[in-house]
Amino acid sequence: DAKTTQPTSMDCAEGRAANLPCNHSTISGNEYVYWYRQIHSQGPQYIIHGLKNNETNEMASLIITEDRKSSTLILPHATLRDTAVYYCIVSSGGTSYGKLTFGQGTILTVHP
Amino acid sequence: NAGVTQTPKFQVLKTGQSMTLQCAQDMNHEYMSWYRQDPGMGLRLIHYSVGAGITDQGEVPNGYNVSRSTTEDFPLRLLSAAPSQTSVYFCASSYMILGAAEGGYTFGSGTRLTVV
């Protein structure tokens, strides 16, 4: 599986956009980029995923660079409830069909 | 839909005891997996399954057994509990389409296990 690198922590003001970067320079052609978050000690929550095109849903947008070596998760209008640990994950196929490998993630703190 | 249901939510075991953590999903998902999360760390994959009768090891399988006799259930067995297995355990499930979890994984709320 390709390894991901994320900043340890980030801050964001409430109401502003939160842009969370992720580096995955060794990603292979059939690997997807997933984003999850974990609020306090709850189970992780799926946010969004993509292969090579930018994606948007009701929660966030995912921007993947053309060379696919990095991506950015955008929360367009962060709220206090978005304070969480955000995980950028690259999935593998083949014999490791669909398994997710979680790293340390980014602690996002949204402040008033 | 209940989603992914994990039982029990909390458990205290003595060293050497065995127990089974239950995980059930009602979404007809092919893929199910077990993770553990230790304080201040990300999730680590224990075992996973891509369908009934098929299981495989993840990153930290030692001390744990799994089986998948039905699509709905994926129990995790601790054979002889050790203090190092004190952790929060999460079960997850998903559909699989073209190598990706369509719609992402659905996680349970976790089982908090303490081994004394």
Coordinates of C-alpha atoms in Angstrom, one line a residue:
Chain A
D1 CA 0.0 0.0 0.0
A2 CA 1.1 3.5 -0.7
K3 CA 2.1 5.5 2.4
T4 CA 0.5 8.9 3.2
T5 CA 1.9 11.9 4.9
Q6 CA -0.3 14.4 6.7
P7 CA 0.4 17.3 9.0
T8 CA 0.1 16.4 12.7
S9 CA -2.3 19.2 13.5
M10 CA -4.1 22.2 11.9
D11 CA -6.3 25.0 13.1
C12 CA -9.2 26.7 11.4
A13 CA -11.6 29.5 12.3
E14 CA -15.3 28.7 12.4
G15 CA -17.0 29.5 9.1
R16 CA -13.8 29.5 7.1
A17 CA -12.7 26.8 4.7
A18 CA -10.5 24.1 6.1
N19 CA -7.9 22.7 3.7
L20 CA -6.3 19.5 4.8
P21 CA -3.3 18.3 2.7
C22 CA -2.1 14.8 2.1
N23 CA 1.0 13.5 0.3
H24 CA 0.8 10.1 -1.3
S25 CA 3.8 10.2 -3.8
T26 CA 4.0 6.4 -4.2
I27 CA 0.4 5.9 -5.1
S28 CA -0.2 3.4 -7.9
G29 CA -2.6 3.6 -10.8
N30 CA -5.4 1.5 -9.3
E31 CA -5.3 2.9 -5.8
Y32 CA -8.1 5.2 -4.5
V33 CA -7.7 8.1 -2.0
Y34 CA -10.1 8.0 0.9
W35 CA -10.8 10.5 3.6
Y36 CA -12.3 9.6 7.0
R37 CA -12.6 11.5 10.2
Q38 CA -12.9 10.4 13.8
I39 CA -14.7 12.6 16.3
H40 CA -13.5 11.9 19.9
S41 CA -13.6 8.2 20.5
Q42 CA -16.4 7.4 18.0
G43 CA -16.0 5.0 15.1
P44 CA -14.4 6.6 12.0
Q45 CA -16.8 8.3 9.6
Y46 CA -16.4 8.1 5.8
I47 CA -16.1 11.6 4.1
I48 CA -15.2 11.1 0.5
H49 CA -13.0 9.2 -1.9
G50 CA -11.6 9.5 -5.4
L51 CA -9.4 8.0 -8.0
K52 CA -8.1 10.9 -10.2
N53 CA -11.0 13.3 -10.7
N54 CA -12.0 15.9 -8.2
E55 CA -15.0 14.9 -6.1
T56 CA -17.6 16.8 -4.2
N57 CA -20.4 15.6 -1.9
E58 CA -22.5 17.2 0.8
M59 CA -19.7 17.1 3.3
A60 CA -16.6 18.1 1.5
S61 CA -14.6 18.4 -1.7
L62 CA -11.5 16.3 -2.7
I63 CA -8.9 17.8 -5.0
I64 CA -6.4 15.4 -6.4
T65 CA -3.4 16.7 -8.3
E66 CA -2.9 15.7 -11.9
D67 CA 0.0 13.4 -11.0
R68 CA -2.0 12.0 -8.1
K69 CA 0.9 12.4 -5.7
S70 CA -1.1 14.6 -3.4
S71 CA -4.6 15.6 -2.5
T72 CA -6.5 18.2 -0.4
L73 CA -9.7 17.7 1.5
I74 CA -11.7 20.9 1.7
L75 CA -14.4 21.5 4.3
P76 CA -16.0 24.6 2.8
H77 CA -17.5 26.2 6.0
A78 CA -16.0 24.6 9.0
T79 CA -18.0 24.4 12.2
L80 CA -17.0 23.5 15.8
R81 CA -18.5 20.0 15.2
D82 CA -15.8 19.4 12.5
T83 CA -13.1 19.3 15.1
A84 CA -11.8 15.7 14.7
V85 CA -8.9 13.6 13.5
Y86 CA -8.9 13.4 9.7
Y87 CA -7.3 10.4 8.0
C88 CA -6.1 10.3 4.4
I89 CA -5.8 6.7 3.2
V90 CA -4.8 5.1 0.0
S91 CA -6.5 1.8 -0.7
S92 CA -4.9 -1.2 -2.3
G93 CA -6.4 -3.7 -4.7
G94 CA -5.4 -7.2 -5.7
T95 CA -4.8 -9.6 -2.8
S96 CA -5.4 -6.8 -0.3
Y97 CA -8.7 -6.1 -1.9
G98 CA -10.1 -2.9 -0.5
K99 CA -8.4 -2.9 2.9
L100 CA -7.6 0.5 4.5
T101 CA -4.4 1.3 6.3
F102 CA -4.9 4.2 8.8
G103 CA -2.0 6.4 9.7
Q104 CA -1.7 9.0 12.4
G105 CA -4.0 11.6 10.7
T106 CA -4.4 15.3 11.2
I107 CA -6.0 16.7 14.3
L108 CA -8.2 19.6 13.0
T109 CA -9.3 22.1 15.6
V110 CA -12.0 24.5 14.6
H111 CA -12.1 27.5 17.0
P112 CA -14.8 30.2 17.4
Chain B
N1 CA -31.1 -0.1 9.0
A2 CA -29.0 -0.6 12.1
G3 CA -25.8 -0.4 10.1
V4 CA -22.8 -2.1 11.9
T5 CA -23.6 -3.3 15.4
Q6 CA -20.8 -4.2 17.8
T7 CA -21.4 -6.0 21.1
P8 CA -20.4 -5.6 23.9
K9 CA -19.6 -1.9 24.1
F10 CA -17.4 -2.5 27.2
Q11 CA -15.6 -5.5 28.5
V12 CA -13.1 -6.3 31.2
L13 CA -11.2 -9.6 31.0
K14 CA -8.6 -11.3 33.1
T15 CA -5.4 -12.3 31.6
G16 CA -5.8 -15.7 30.0
Q17 CA -9.5 -15.6 29.5
S18 CA -11.0 -15.9 26.1
M19 CA -13.9 -14.1 24.5
T20 CA -15.6 -13.2 21.3
L21 CA -16.4 -9.7 20.1
Q22 CA -19.5 -9.7 18.0
C23 CA -20.0 -7.7 14.8
A24 CA -23.1 -7.8 12.6
Q25 CA -24.2 -5.7 9.6
D26 CA -27.5 -5.6 7.9
M27 CA -26.5 -4.0 4.7
N28 CA -25.5 -7.1 2.8
H29 CA -21.9 -5.9 2.6
E30 CA -19.3 -8.3 1.2
Y31 CA -16.4 -6.8 2.9
M32 CA -15.9 -6.8 6.7
S33 CA -12.9 -6.0 8.8
W34 CA -11.6 -5.6 12.4
Y35 CA -9.4 -2.8 13.6
R36 CA -7.9 -2.0 16.9
Q37 CA -7.0 1.5 18.1
D38 CA -4.6 2.2 20.9
P39 CA -4.4 5.5 22.7
G40 CA -2.9 8.3 20.5
M41 CA -2.6 6.0 17.5
G42 CA -4.4 5.4 14.3
L43 CA -6.3 2.2 13.5
R44 CA -4.5 -1.0 12.8
L45 CA -6.1 -3.8 10.7
I46 CA -6.4 -7.1 12.5
H47 CA -8.3 -9.4 10.1
Y48 CA -10.6 -8.8 7.1
S49 CA -13.0 -10.8 4.9
V50 CA -14.1 -10.3 1.3
G51 CA -17.1 -12.7 1.7
A52 CA -18.5 -15.7 3.5
G53 CA -15.9 -18.3 4.0
I54 CA -13.0 -16.0 3.1
T55 CA -10.7 -14.4 5.6
D56 CA -7.2 -13.0 5.7
Q57 CA -4.8 -11.4 8.1
G58 CA -4.1 -7.8 8.5
E59 CA -1.3 -5.9 10.1
V60 CA -1.7 -7.2 13.7
P61 CA -3.3 -10.7 13.6
N62 CA -1.5 -12.4 16.4
G63 CA -3.7 -13.5 19.3
Y64 CA -6.9 -13.1 17.3
N65 CA -9.0 -15.5 15.2
V66 CA -11.9 -14.8 12.9
S67 CA -14.4 -16.7 10.8
R68 CA -17.1 -15.6 8.3
S69 CA -19.8 -18.2 8.1
T70 CA -22.5 -15.7 7.0
T71 CA -22.4 -12.4 5.1
E72 CA -23.9 -10.6 8.1
D73 CA -21.6 -11.7 10.9
F74 CA -17.8 -11.4 11.5
P75 CA -16.9 -12.3 15.1
L76 CA -13.4 -11.7 16.5
R77 CA -12.1 -14.2 19.0
L78 CA -9.4 -13.5 21.6
L79 CA -7.9 -16.9 22.4
S80 CA -6.0 -16.0 25.6
A81 CA -6.4 -12.4 26.5
A82 CA -3.2 -10.4 27.4
P83 CA -2.9 -6.9 28.8
S84 CA -1.4 -5.8 25.4
Q85 CA -4.8 -6.5 23.9
T86 CA -6.3 -3.7 25.9
S87 CA -7.7 -1.4 23.2
V88 CA -10.7 -0.1 21.4
Y89 CA -11.9 -2.5 18.7
F90 CA -13.8 -1.3 15.6
C91 CA -15.6 -3.4 13.0
A92 CA -16.2 -2.0 9.5
S93 CA -18.1 -3.2 6.4
S94 CA -18.7 -2.1 2.9
Y95 CA -19.8 -3.0 -0.6
M96 CA -16.9 -3.6 -3.0
I97 CA -17.0 -2.4 -6.6
L98 CA -14.0 -2.3 -8.9
G99 CA -11.6 -2.4 -5.9
A100 CA -13.2 0.4 -4.0
A101 CA -15.5 0.6 -1.1
E102 CA -18.5 2.1 -2.7
G103 CA -19.8 4.9 -0.4
G104 CA -17.0 4.2 1.9
Y105 CA -16.7 1.9 4.9
T106 CA -19.4 1.9 7.7
F107 CA -17.8 1.6 11.1
G108 CA -19.4 0.3 14.3
S109 CA -19.3 2.3 17.5
G110 CA -16.5 0.2 19.0
T111 CA -15.9 -2.2 21.8
R112 CA -13.7 -1.0 24.7
L113 CA -11.7 -3.9 26.0
T114 CA -9.6 -3.9 29.1
V115 CA -7.4 -6.9 30.0
V116 CA -6.2 -6.9 33.6

